[in-house]
Amino acid sequence: MANSCFSPHYNCALLTSAAFSLLMITLISGWPTSSAGAESHHEMVAAESDVAARAGLEVMKAGGNAVDAAVATSLVLGVTNAGSCGIGGGGFMLIYWAKSHRFYGLDYRERAPLAATPAMYLRDGKPVEELARSGPLAVAVPGELAGLEAARRRFGTMSFSALAAPAIELARNGFPITPHMAEDIDLTAGKISQDAGFRELYFDDSGAPLKAGAIAHNRKLAALITDLDNNPVGQFYRGKIAHQLVDYMHRRGGVLTLDDLAEYRPVWREPISIGYRGYQVYTMPPPSSGGVVLEILAMLAAGPIDRSPAGSPLYFAELIPLMRQGFIDRADYADPAYVKVPLTRLLSAKHIAEARAIALHHTGGPGITVAHDHGTSNFCVVDREGNVVVVTTTINTIFGAKMTIPELGLILNDEMDDFTVAPGVPNAFKLVQAAANQVAPGKRPLSSMSPIIVMRNGRPVLAAGGSGGPTIISGVVQVVLDELDFHLDPQRAVAQGRVHDQAAPDLVLVESNLPAETSEAISRMGYHVKRVPELGAVNTIAISPDQLQGAFDRRKGGGVAGD
Ligand code: DON
């Protein structure tokens, strides 16, 4: 099958560093991939990195389950896709556990430092958004390692150090810079080249950014992950690493403390779901925007969404106002520990009918370009027991706060920018957010990350998720519609041209791979249209009893590995 790696089966007991060194040669020799989709029968990983997908598959071939694979894949992504995610960030993990037929949601999103206040981003009484996007005040308390370890302890079967071995090997011995990573380095070179850690990682001796295909290393990160041994939480959140991190932040004017790290806890949350045209769609609850995806789908279910061809103007005429309405209602979403999110009302039949009725076309207003950004990573895993895991993980914008702890090889997130930094001030994704999402000590910022698992007749049929800030919400909705309503296979579903409307700015973004006539038709509907090269990236696995079909998104690159 396409895009799979497949060296002899590894025995669990043989998952030593040496075995993984061999594995890494196999992983890297498979790069780059030629096709965006693949099929298999037993187990599969679809990810934004071919090497990470293969590492996850190898873990399952060695006897690990989908959660084990998710831990290994996440850690590898933090090395190979370090512009998007890593242990300096955080994420969401949605799990379908086949044996119990139950869903679990793990929130390991970053939280605001306990000393954080909205005033932190004001200078002379005026908001300075940049402070939330780069430098020490942009950094929220990382949740990644605490989350991966909580998932592994509850569902995993392998030791943390065994699951960390592929990431350590790649960081220590080198990995090829993908075209996507090269683009991330280029796009941010002006800023990240100011940081000693980034200079060491991604620039050559003459100071030029590394190009696609060059071999990069992060030996300090390899040492850090090796030091975590089988106690990642103790070491990172309370041990020597915590002291190094906090000392460095203090010296640079940050507010993160040892207490922030010691008190960080991931949260198990009950996933939410709705019925959609014979399917049951599950996702993460707040502070995820999964509920917005559900609301858009529920509004669509009441209309003739599948009666016009996929990608046709009639389809977009139905989709765009409902997508826009979903984003308007997103204003009610925030960290549920701080704000009562009216989820039951928002997803009630009454509200869905009303929201559908008021989802009118809007006109007027200036167009603003939404940031083209790549700082998040999604992947889907299915194992041979039928367990399904979807992870979306992030350091927010490309290379997060554009700040490393050089001696740790650690790249820090800028997740504070996902808060409403000041009323009426848009964030990096031009989202003008509500008071519900204001900065408060210990609070988690609202996220667009929306991992999805779809059931039919009591069994999983689809896993999906994406990256790209708010275009995650619109991207996931459209790929789910393409698969469920238009019966496109994953590769075609992901490749379809997409649109995005987040209500403010008053603008419909239309991907340039959609025909010009389609964007002209959308414009004639009364929308301000802006054609953009591409929106966010989505990956997905379609699941049937004897077959798995997976696809990664060519917009960002990646891989599908299965057997
Ligand atoms: O959680 C969020 O909504 C953002 N931090 C996601 C950022 C993102 O997807 C960046 N682009 N790919």
Coordinates of C-alpha atoms and ligand atoms in Angstrom, one line a residue:
M1 CA 0.0 0.0 0.0
A2 CA 1.0 3.6 -0.5
N3 CA 2.9 5.5 2.1
S4 CA 3.4 2.7 4.6
C5 CA 6.7 1.7 6.1
F6 CA 7.2 -1.6 6.8
S7 CA 10.2 -3.2 8.3
P8 CA 9.8 -6.5 10.2
H9 CA 7.5 -6.4 13.2
Y10 CA 9.0 -5.2 16.4
N11 CA 8.5 -7.0 19.6
C12 CA 7.6 -4.8 22.5
A13 CA 10.5 -6.0 24.5
L14 CA 12.9 -5.0 21.7
L15 CA 11.8 -1.4 21.7
T16 CA 15.2 -0.3 22.7
S17 CA 17.1 2.7 21.5
A18 CA 19.1 0.5 19.1
A19 CA 15.9 -0.9 17.6
F20 CA 14.6 2.6 17.2
S21 CA 17.8 3.7 15.5
L22 CA 17.2 1.1 12.9
L23 CA 13.6 2.2 12.7
M24 CA 14.7 5.8 12.1
I25 CA 16.7 4.8 9.1
T26 CA 13.6 3.2 7.7
L27 CA 11.5 6.2 8.6
I28 CA 13.7 8.8 7.0
S29 CA 14.5 6.7 3.9
G30 CA 10.8 6.7 3.2
W31 CA 10.6 10.5 2.9
P32 CA 9.2 12.2 0.9
T33 CA 5.8 10.7 0.1
S34 CA 4.2 10.6 -3.3
S35 CA 0.5 10.3 -2.6
A36 CA -1.8 12.1 -0.1
G37 CA -3.9 9.0 0.6
A38 CA -3.5 5.4 1.5
E39 CA -5.5 2.3 2.5
S40 CA -4.9 -0.5 4.9
H41 CA -6.7 -3.1 6.9
H42 CA -5.6 -3.1 10.6
E43 CA -4.1 0.1 11.9
M44 CA -3.3 3.5 10.6
V45 CA -1.9 7.0 11.4
A46 CA -2.6 10.0 9.2
A47 CA -0.5 13.0 10.2
E48 CA 1.1 16.2 9.1
S49 CA 4.5 14.5 9.0
D50 CA 5.3 11.2 7.2
V51 CA 8.0 10.4 9.7
A52 CA 5.7 11.0 12.6
A53 CA 2.9 8.8 11.1
R54 CA 5.4 6.0 10.5
A55 CA 6.7 6.2 14.1
G56 CA 3.1 5.9 15.4
L57 CA 2.5 2.9 13.2
E58 CA 5.7 1.2 14.3
V59 CA 4.6 1.6 17.9
M60 CA 1.3 -0.2 17.0
K61 CA 3.2 -2.9 15.1
A62 CA 5.3 -3.4 18.2
G63 CA 2.1 -4.1 20.3
G64 CA 1.2 -0.6 21.4
N65 CA -2.4 0.7 21.0
A66 CA -3.7 3.9 19.5
V67 CA -2.9 6.0 22.6
D68 CA 0.7 4.7 22.7
A69 CA 1.0 5.6 19.0
A70 CA -0.5 9.1 19.7
V71 CA 2.1 9.8 22.4
A72 CA 5.0 8.7 20.1
T73 CA 3.5 10.6 17.1
S74 CA 3.0 13.8 19.1
L75 CA 6.6 13.7 20.4
V76 CA 8.0 13.2 16.9
L77 CA 5.9 16.0 15.5
G78 CA 7.4 18.2 18.1
V79 CA 10.8 17.5 16.5
T80 CA 9.9 17.3 12.8
N81 CA 7.1 19.9 12.8
A82 CA 8.5 22.2 15.5
G83 CA 7.1 25.3 13.9
S84 CA 3.6 23.9 14.7
C85 CA 3.7 22.0 18.0
G86 CA 5.9 20.5 20.7
I87 CA 6.4 20.0 24.4
G88 CA 6.3 23.8 24.8
G89 CA 2.7 23.8 23.7
G90 CA -0.5 21.9 24.4
G91 CA -3.5 20.3 22.8
F92 CA -6.6 18.2 22.8
M93 CA -7.0 14.4 22.5
L94 CA -10.3 12.8 21.6
I95 CA -10.4 9.0 22.2
Y96 CA -13.0 6.4 21.2
W97 CA -12.3 3.3 23.4
A98 CA -13.6 0.3 21.5
K99 CA -13.9 -2.1 24.5
S100 CA -16.2 0.1 26.5
H101 CA -17.7 1.9 23.5
R102 CA -16.9 5.1 25.3
F103 CA -15.6 8.5 24.4
Y104 CA -12.9 10.4 26.4
G105 CA -11.7 14.0 25.9
L106 CA -8.4 15.1 27.3
D107 CA -7.7 18.9 27.5
Y108 CA -4.0 19.6 27.9
R109 CA -4.3 23.1 26.6
E110 CA -2.0 25.7 28.0
R111 CA -3.2 28.0 30.7
A112 CA -2.5 31.6 31.6
P113 CA 0.2 32.1 34.2
L114 CA -1.2 32.8 37.7
A115 CA 0.3 36.3 37.5
A116 CA -1.3 37.1 34.1
T117 CA -3.7 40.0 33.8
P118 CA -5.3 41.8 30.8
A119 CA -3.2 44.9 31.8
M120 CA -0.1 42.9 30.9
Y121 CA -0.7 43.8 27.3
L122 CA -1.3 47.5 27.8
R123 CA 1.3 50.2 27.3
D124 CA 0.3 53.7 28.2
G125 CA -3.3 52.4 28.4
K126 CA -3.2 51.1 24.9
P127 CA -3.3 47.4 23.9
V128 CA 0.0 46.2 22.3
E129 CA -1.1 42.9 20.6
E130 CA 2.4 42.0 19.7
L131 CA 3.2 41.4 23.4
A132 CA 0.8 38.4 23.3
R133 CA 2.3 37.1 20.1
S134 CA 6.0 37.0 20.7
G135 CA 8.4 37.2 23.6
P136 CA 8.0 36.1 27.3
L137 CA 4.5 37.6 27.9
A138 CA 3.0 35.6 25.0
V139 CA 3.9 32.3 26.7
A140 CA 1.2 30.3 28.5
V141 CA 2.0 27.3 30.8
P142 CA 2.7 24.3 28.5
G143 CA 0.4 21.3 28.8
E144 CA 1.7 18.9 26.2
L145 CA 3.8 16.5 28.4
A146 CA 1.3 16.5 31.2
G147 CA -1.4 15.6 28.7
L148 CA 0.5 12.9 26.9
E149 CA 1.5 11.3 30.2
A150 CA -2.1 11.4 31.5
A151 CA -3.3 9.7 28.3
R152 CA -0.5 7.1 28.4
R153 CA -1.2 6.3 32.1
R154 CA -4.9 5.8 31.6
F155 CA -4.9 3.9 28.3
G156 CA -1.3 3.2 27.2
T157 CA 0.6 -0.1 27.4
M158 CA 4.1 1.1 26.9
S159 CA 6.6 3.1 28.9
F160 CA 7.1 6.8 28.3
S161 CA 10.7 6.3 27.5
A162 CA 10.0 3.7 24.8
L163 CA 7.4 6.0 23.2
A164 CA 9.9 8.9 23.4
A165 CA 12.6 6.9 21.7
P166 CA 11.7 7.8 18.0
A167 CA 11.6 11.6 18.9
I168 CA 14.9 11.4 20.7
E169 CA 16.6 9.6 17.9
L170 CA 15.4 12.0 15.3
A171 CA 16.3 15.1 17.4
R172 CA 19.8 13.6 18.2
N173 CA 20.7 12.1 14.8
G174 CA 19.0 14.4 12.5
F175 CA 15.8 14.7 10.4
P176 CA 15.2 16.2 7.0
I177 CA 13.6 19.6 6.9
T178 CA 10.3 19.2 5.0
P179 CA 9.2 21.8 2.4
H180 CA 6.6 22.9 4.9
M181 CA 9.0 23.4 7.7
A182 CA 11.4 25.3 5.3
E183 CA 8.5 27.6 4.5
D184 CA 7.8 28.2 8.2
I185 CA 11.5 29.0 8.8
D186 CA 11.5 31.4 5.8
L187 CA 8.3 33.1 6.8
T188 CA 9.6 33.9 10.3
A189 CA 13.3 34.1 9.7
G190 CA 13.5 37.9 10.4
K191 CA 12.2 37.2 13.9
I192 CA 13.4 33.8 14.9
S193 CA 17.0 34.6 13.8
Q194 CA 17.1 37.1 16.7
D195 CA 17.0 34.1 19.1
A196 CA 20.1 32.1 19.8
G197 CA 18.2 28.8 20.1
F198 CA 16.6 29.2 16.7
R199 CA 19.8 30.3 15.1
E200 CA 21.5 27.1 16.3
L201 CA 18.6 24.9 15.1
Y202 CA 17.5 26.3 11.7
F203 CA 20.2 28.4 10.3
D204 CA 23.5 27.4 8.7
D205 CA 27.0 28.8 9.7
S206 CA 26.6 31.7 7.4
G207 CA 23.3 32.6 9.0
A208 CA 21.1 31.4 6.1
P209 CA 17.9 29.6 6.9
L210 CA 18.0 25.8 6.3
K211 CA 16.3 24.7 3.1
A212 CA 14.0 21.7 2.5
G213 CA 15.9 18.5 2.5
A214 CA 18.7 19.8 4.8
I215 CA 19.3 17.7 7.9
A216 CA 18.4 19.5 11.1
H217 CA 19.1 18.4 14.7
N218 CA 17.9 19.4 18.1
R219 CA 20.4 17.6 20.3
K220 CA 19.5 19.7 23.4
L221 CA 15.8 18.7 23.0
A222 CA 17.0 15.1 22.6
A223 CA 18.9 15.4 25.9
L224 CA 15.8 17.0 27.6
I225 CA 13.5 14.2 26.5
T226 CA 16.1 11.6 27.5
D227 CA 16.2 13.2 30.9
L228 CA 12.5 12.9 31.3
D229 CA 13.1 9.1 31.5
N230 CA 9.9 7.6 32.8
N231 CA 8.9 10.6 34.9
P232 CA 8.1 13.3 32.4
V233 CA 5.7 15.2 34.6
G234 CA 8.0 15.2 37.7
Q235 CA 11.0 16.2 35.6
F236 CA 9.4 18.9 33.4
Y237 CA 6.9 20.4 35.8
R238 CA 8.8 20.2 39.1
G239 CA 12.4 19.2 38.5
K240 CA 15.6 20.8 37.1
I241 CA 13.9 21.5 33.8
A242 CA 11.2 23.6 35.5
H243 CA 13.9 25.7 37.3
Q244 CA 15.8 26.2 34.0
L245 CA 12.6 27.3 32.2
V246 CA 11.4 29.7 35.0
D247 CA 14.9 31.2 35.5
Y248 CA 15.2 31.9 31.8
M249 CA 11.7 33.4 31.6
H250 CA 12.4 35.7 34.6
R251 CA 15.6 36.9 33.1
R252 CA 13.6 37.9 29.9
G253 CA 10.8 39.6 31.8
G254 CA 8.3 36.8 31.8
V255 CA 5.8 36.1 34.6
L256 CA 5.8 32.3 34.6
T257 CA 6.6 30.8 38.0
L258 CA 7.5 27.4 39.4
D259 CA 4.0 27.3 40.9
D260 CA 2.5 27.7 37.4
L261 CA 4.3 24.6 36.3
A262 CA 3.8 22.6 39.5
E263 CA 0.0 23.3 39.5
Y264 CA -0.6 22.5 35.8
R265 CA -3.1 19.6 35.4
P266 CA -4.7 18.2 32.2
V267 CA -8.4 17.9 32.4
W268 CA -10.5 14.9 31.3
R269 CA -13.7 16.3 29.8
E270 CA -16.9 14.6 28.7
P271 CA -17.0 14.8 24.8
I272 CA -20.1 16.4 23.3
S273 CA -22.1 15.1 20.3
I274 CA -25.0 15.6 18.0
G275 CA -27.0 13.4 15.6
Y276 CA -26.3 14.4 12.0
R277 CA -28.3 12.7 9.3
G278 CA -28.0 9.2 10.7
Y279 CA -24.6 9.7 12.2
Q280 CA -23.5 10.7 15.7
V281 CA -20.7 13.3 15.6
Y282 CA -18.4 13.6 18.7
T283 CA -15.9 16.3 19.5
M284 CA -14.2 18.1 22.4
P285 CA -16.2 20.5 24.6
P286 CA -15.0 24.0 25.5
P287 CA -12.4 25.5 25.6
S288 CA -12.4 23.7 22.2
S289 CA -14.6 25.1 19.4
G290 CA -15.9 21.6 18.7
G291 CA -19.3 22.8 19.7
V292 CA -19.2 25.4 16.9
V293 CA -18.5 22.5 14.4
L294 CA -21.5 20.7 15.8
E295 CA -23.8 23.7 15.6
I296 CA -22.9 24.4 12.0
L297 CA -23.5 20.7 11.1
A298 CA -26.8 20.7 13.0
M299 CA -28.0 23.9 11.1
L300 CA -27.0 22.2 7.8
A301 CA -28.8 19.0 8.6
A302 CA -32.1 20.9 8.4
G303 CA -31.5 21.9 4.8
P304 CA -30.8 20.3 1.4
I305 CA -27.1 20.3 1.8
D306 CA -26.6 17.1 -0.3
R307 CA -28.9 18.1 -3.1
S308 CA -26.4 20.2 -5.0
P309 CA -23.0 18.9 -6.1
A310 CA -20.0 19.1 -3.7
G311 CA -18.1 22.3 -4.3
S312 CA -21.0 23.9 -6.3
P313 CA -22.2 27.5 -5.8
L314 CA -25.5 26.2 -4.5
Y315 CA -23.7 24.2 -1.9
F316 CA -21.7 27.2 -0.8
A317 CA -24.9 29.3 -0.8
E318 CA -26.2 27.0 1.9
L319 CA -22.9 26.5 3.8
I320 CA -21.5 30.1 4.1
P321 CA -24.3 31.8 6.1
L322 CA -24.5 28.9 8.5
M323 CA -20.7 28.8 9.0
R324 CA -20.9 32.6 9.7
Q325 CA -23.6 32.1 12.2
G326 CA -21.6 29.4 14.0
F327 CA -18.7 31.9 14.4
I328 CA -21.1 34.5 15.7
D329 CA -22.2 32.1 18.4
R330 CA -18.6 31.2 19.1
A331 CA -18.5 34.4 21.2
D332 CA -20.2 32.4 24.0
Y333 CA -17.3 29.9 24.2
A334 CA -14.4 30.1 26.7
D335 CA -12.8 28.1 29.5
P336 CA -15.8 26.4 31.3
A337 CA -14.0 26.8 34.7
Y338 CA -14.3 30.6 34.4
V339 CA -17.4 31.1 32.3
K340 CA -20.7 29.3 32.0
V341 CA -20.8 28.3 28.3
P342 CA -24.5 27.8 27.3
L343 CA -23.7 24.6 25.4
T344 CA -27.1 22.9 26.0
R345 CA -28.9 25.9 24.7
L346 CA -26.5 26.4 21.8
L347 CA -27.0 22.8 20.6
S348 CA -30.7 22.6 21.4
A349 CA -33.2 22.0 18.5
K350 CA -34.8 25.4 19.3
H351 CA -31.6 27.4 19.1
I352 CA -30.5 25.5 16.0
A353 CA -33.8 26.3 14.2
E354 CA -33.6 30.0 15.3
A355 CA -29.9 30.3 14.4
R356 CA -30.6 28.8 11.0
A357 CA -33.4 31.2 10.4
I358 CA -31.4 34.3 11.3
A359 CA -28.3 33.3 9.4
L360 CA -28.8 36.0 6.8
H361 CA -26.3 37.2 4.3
H362 CA -24.4 40.3 5.5
T363 CA -22.8 42.9 3.3
G364 CA -20.5 45.8 3.8
G365 CA -17.4 46.2 6.0
P366 CA -13.8 46.3 5.1
G367 CA -11.9 43.2 4.1
I368 CA -8.9 42.1 6.1
T369 CA -6.6 39.3 5.2
V370 CA -6.7 36.5 7.7
A371 CA -3.2 35.4 8.7
H372 CA -1.8 32.5 6.7
D373 CA -0.5 30.4 9.5
H374 CA 0.8 27.0 10.2
G375 CA 1.4 26.7 13.9
T376 CA -0.7 23.7 14.8
S377 CA -0.7 20.0 13.9
N378 CA -3.5 17.4 13.7
F379 CA -3.3 13.6 13.4
C380 CA -5.7 10.6 13.5
V381 CA -4.9 7.1 14.7
V382 CA -6.9 3.8 14.4
D383 CA -5.5 0.6 16.0
R384 CA -6.4 -3.0 15.4
E385 CA -8.7 -3.1 18.4
G386 CA -10.8 -0.4 16.8
N387 CA -9.7 2.3 19.2
V388 CA -9.7 5.7 17.5
V389 CA -7.6 8.8 18.6
V390 CA -7.6 12.3 17.1
V391 CA -5.1 14.8 18.5
T392 CA -4.8 18.5 17.7
T393 CA -1.8 20.1 19.2
T394 CA -0.2 23.5 18.9
I395 CA 2.2 26.2 20.0
N396 CA -0.2 28.6 18.3
T397 CA 1.4 30.7 15.5
I398 CA 4.5 29.5 13.6
F399 CA 7.3 28.9 16.1
G400 CA 5.0 30.1 18.8
A401 CA 6.4 33.0 20.8
K402 CA 9.5 33.1 18.5
M403 CA 11.4 32.3 21.6
T404 CA 13.3 29.3 22.8
I405 CA 15.1 28.3 26.0
P406 CA 18.3 27.8 24.1
E407 CA 20.0 25.4 26.6
L408 CA 16.9 23.1 26.5
G409 CA 16.2 23.3 22.7
L410 CA 12.7 24.1 23.9
I411 CA 10.4 26.2 21.7
L412 CA 7.7 28.2 23.6
N413 CA 4.1 28.7 22.6
D414 CA 2.3 32.1 22.2
E415 CA -1.0 30.7 23.2
M416 CA -1.8 34.0 25.2
D417 CA -2.8 35.4 21.9
D418 CA -5.8 33.1 21.8
F419 CA -7.4 35.2 24.5
T420 CA -9.3 38.4 24.0
V421 CA -6.2 40.6 24.6
A422 CA -8.3 43.7 24.7
P423 CA -12.0 44.4 23.7
G424 CA -12.3 44.9 20.0
V425 CA -8.7 44.0 19.3
P426 CA -8.3 41.1 16.8
N427 CA -5.8 38.3 17.4
A428 CA -3.4 36.9 14.9
F429 CA -6.3 35.1 13.2
K430 CA -8.3 38.4 13.0
L431 CA -10.8 36.9 15.5
V432 CA -12.3 39.7 17.5
Q433 CA -13.2 37.8 20.6
A434 CA -15.7 38.3 23.4
A435 CA -15.4 39.2 27.0
A436 CA -16.0 35.6 28.0
N437 CA -12.5 34.8 26.6
Q438 CA -10.6 37.6 28.5
V439 CA -7.3 36.9 30.2
A440 CA -7.5 35.7 33.8
P441 CA -4.9 33.9 36.0
G442 CA -4.9 30.2 35.4
K443 CA -7.5 30.4 32.6
R444 CA -7.3 28.4 29.4
P445 CA -7.7 30.4 26.2
L446 CA -10.5 29.5 23.8
S447 CA -9.3 27.3 20.9
S448 CA -10.5 26.6 17.4
M449 CA -9.0 23.1 17.6
S450 CA -11.8 20.6 17.0
P451 CA -11.0 16.9 16.8
I452 CA -13.9 14.9 15.4
I453 CA -14.9 11.2 15.5
V454 CA -18.1 10.1 13.7
M455 CA -20.2 7.0 14.6
R456 CA -22.9 5.2 12.7
N457 CA -24.9 2.3 14.1
G458 CA -22.6 2.2 17.1
R459 CA -19.3 2.0 15.4
P460 CA -16.7 4.6 14.3
V461 CA -16.8 5.5 10.6
L462 CA -14.7 8.7 10.5
A463 CA -11.9 10.5 12.3
A464 CA -10.9 14.1 11.3
G465 CA -9.2 17.2 12.6
G466 CA -7.2 20.1 11.3
S467 CA -4.8 23.0 11.8
G468 CA -5.0 26.6 10.7
G469 CA -6.6 28.7 13.5
P470 CA -10.3 29.4 12.8
T471 CA -10.0 27.7 9.4
I472 CA -9.9 24.4 11.5
I473 CA -13.6 24.9 12.2
S474 CA -14.6 25.5 8.6
G475 CA -12.1 23.0 7.2
V476 CA -13.3 20.2 9.5
V477 CA -17.0 20.9 8.7
Q478 CA -16.3 20.8 4.9
V479 CA -14.2 17.6 5.0
V480 CA -16.9 15.9 7.1
L481 CA -19.6 17.0 4.7
D482 CA -17.6 15.8 1.7
E483 CA -17.1 12.4 3.3
L484 CA -20.6 11.9 4.8
D485 CA -22.9 13.7 2.4
F486 CA -21.0 13.6 -0.9
H487 CA -19.4 10.2 -0.2
L488 CA -15.9 11.3 -1.4
D489 CA -13.0 9.2 -0.4
P490 CA -10.7 10.9 2.2
Q491 CA -8.1 11.9 -0.4
R492 CA -10.7 13.6 -2.6
A493 CA -12.5 15.1 0.4
V494 CA -9.3 16.7 1.7
A495 CA -8.3 17.9 -1.7
Q496 CA -11.6 19.7 -2.4
G497 CA -11.4 23.5 -2.6
R498 CA -12.8 25.1 0.6
V499 CA -14.2 28.4 1.8
H500 CA -14.0 30.2 5.2
D501 CA -16.2 32.8 6.8
Q502 CA -15.6 33.7 10.4
A503 CA -18.3 36.5 10.5
A504 CA -15.7 39.2 11.3
P505 CA -14.0 40.4 9.2
D506 CA -17.0 40.5 6.8
L507 CA -15.3 38.4 4.2
V508 CA -15.5 35.0 2.5
L509 CA -12.1 33.5 1.8
V510 CA -12.2 31.2 -1.2
E511 CA -9.4 28.9 -2.1
S512 CA -7.8 29.5 -5.5
N513 CA -8.2 25.8 -6.5
L514 CA -12.0 26.5 -6.7
P515 CA -12.9 27.7 -10.2
A516 CA -13.1 31.5 -10.8
E517 CA -16.8 31.1 -11.6
T518 CA -17.5 29.7 -8.1
S519 CA -15.9 32.7 -6.4
E520 CA -17.8 35.0 -8.8
A521 CA -21.0 33.2 -7.9
I522 CA -20.3 33.6 -4.2
S523 CA -19.6 37.3 -4.8
R524 CA -22.9 37.7 -6.6
M525 CA -24.6 36.3 -3.5
G526 CA -23.6 39.6 -1.8
Y527 CA -20.4 38.5 0.0
H528 CA -17.0 40.3 0.0
V529 CA -14.8 37.6 -1.5
K530 CA -11.1 37.2 -1.3
R531 CA -9.3 34.4 -3.1
V532 CA -6.5 32.9 -1.1
P533 CA -3.9 30.3 -2.1
E534 CA -4.9 28.0 0.6
L535 CA -6.8 27.6 3.9
G536 CA -6.0 25.3 6.8
A537 CA -5.0 21.6 6.6
V538 CA -7.2 18.7 7.5
N539 CA -6.4 15.0 7.8
T540 CA -8.8 12.2 8.2
I541 CA -9.3 8.4 8.3
A542 CA -12.5 6.7 6.9
I543 CA -13.1 3.5 8.9
S544 CA -15.0 0.5 7.8
P545 CA -14.9 -3.0 9.3
D546 CA -12.3 -4.3 6.9
Q547 CA -10.7 -1.2 5.6
L548 CA -9.0 2.0 6.7
Q549 CA -8.6 4.9 4.2
G550 CA -6.6 7.8 5.3
A551 CA -5.4 11.1 3.8
F552 CA -3.2 13.9 4.8
D553 CA -3.5 17.4 3.4
R554 CA -1.2 18.5 0.5
R555 CA -1.7 22.1 1.7
K556 CA 0.7 21.3 4.5
G557 CA 2.2 17.9 3.6
G558 CA 2.3 14.8 5.8
G559 CA 2.0 11.1 5.6
V560 CA -0.4 8.2 6.1
A561 CA 1.1 5.0 7.4
G562 CA -0.8 1.8 7.9
D563 CA -0.8 -2.0 7.6
Ligands
DON1 O1 -6.0 26.9 19.6 C1 -6.2 27.6 18.6 O2 -7.3 27.9 18.1 C2 -5.0 28.2 17.9 N1 -3.9 28.3 18.9 C3 -4.7 27.4 16.7 C4 -3.5 27.9 16.0 C5 -3.4 27.3 14.6 O3 -4.1 26.5 14.2 C6 -2.3 27.9 13.8 N2 -2.3 27.5 12.5 N3 -2.2 26.5 11.9

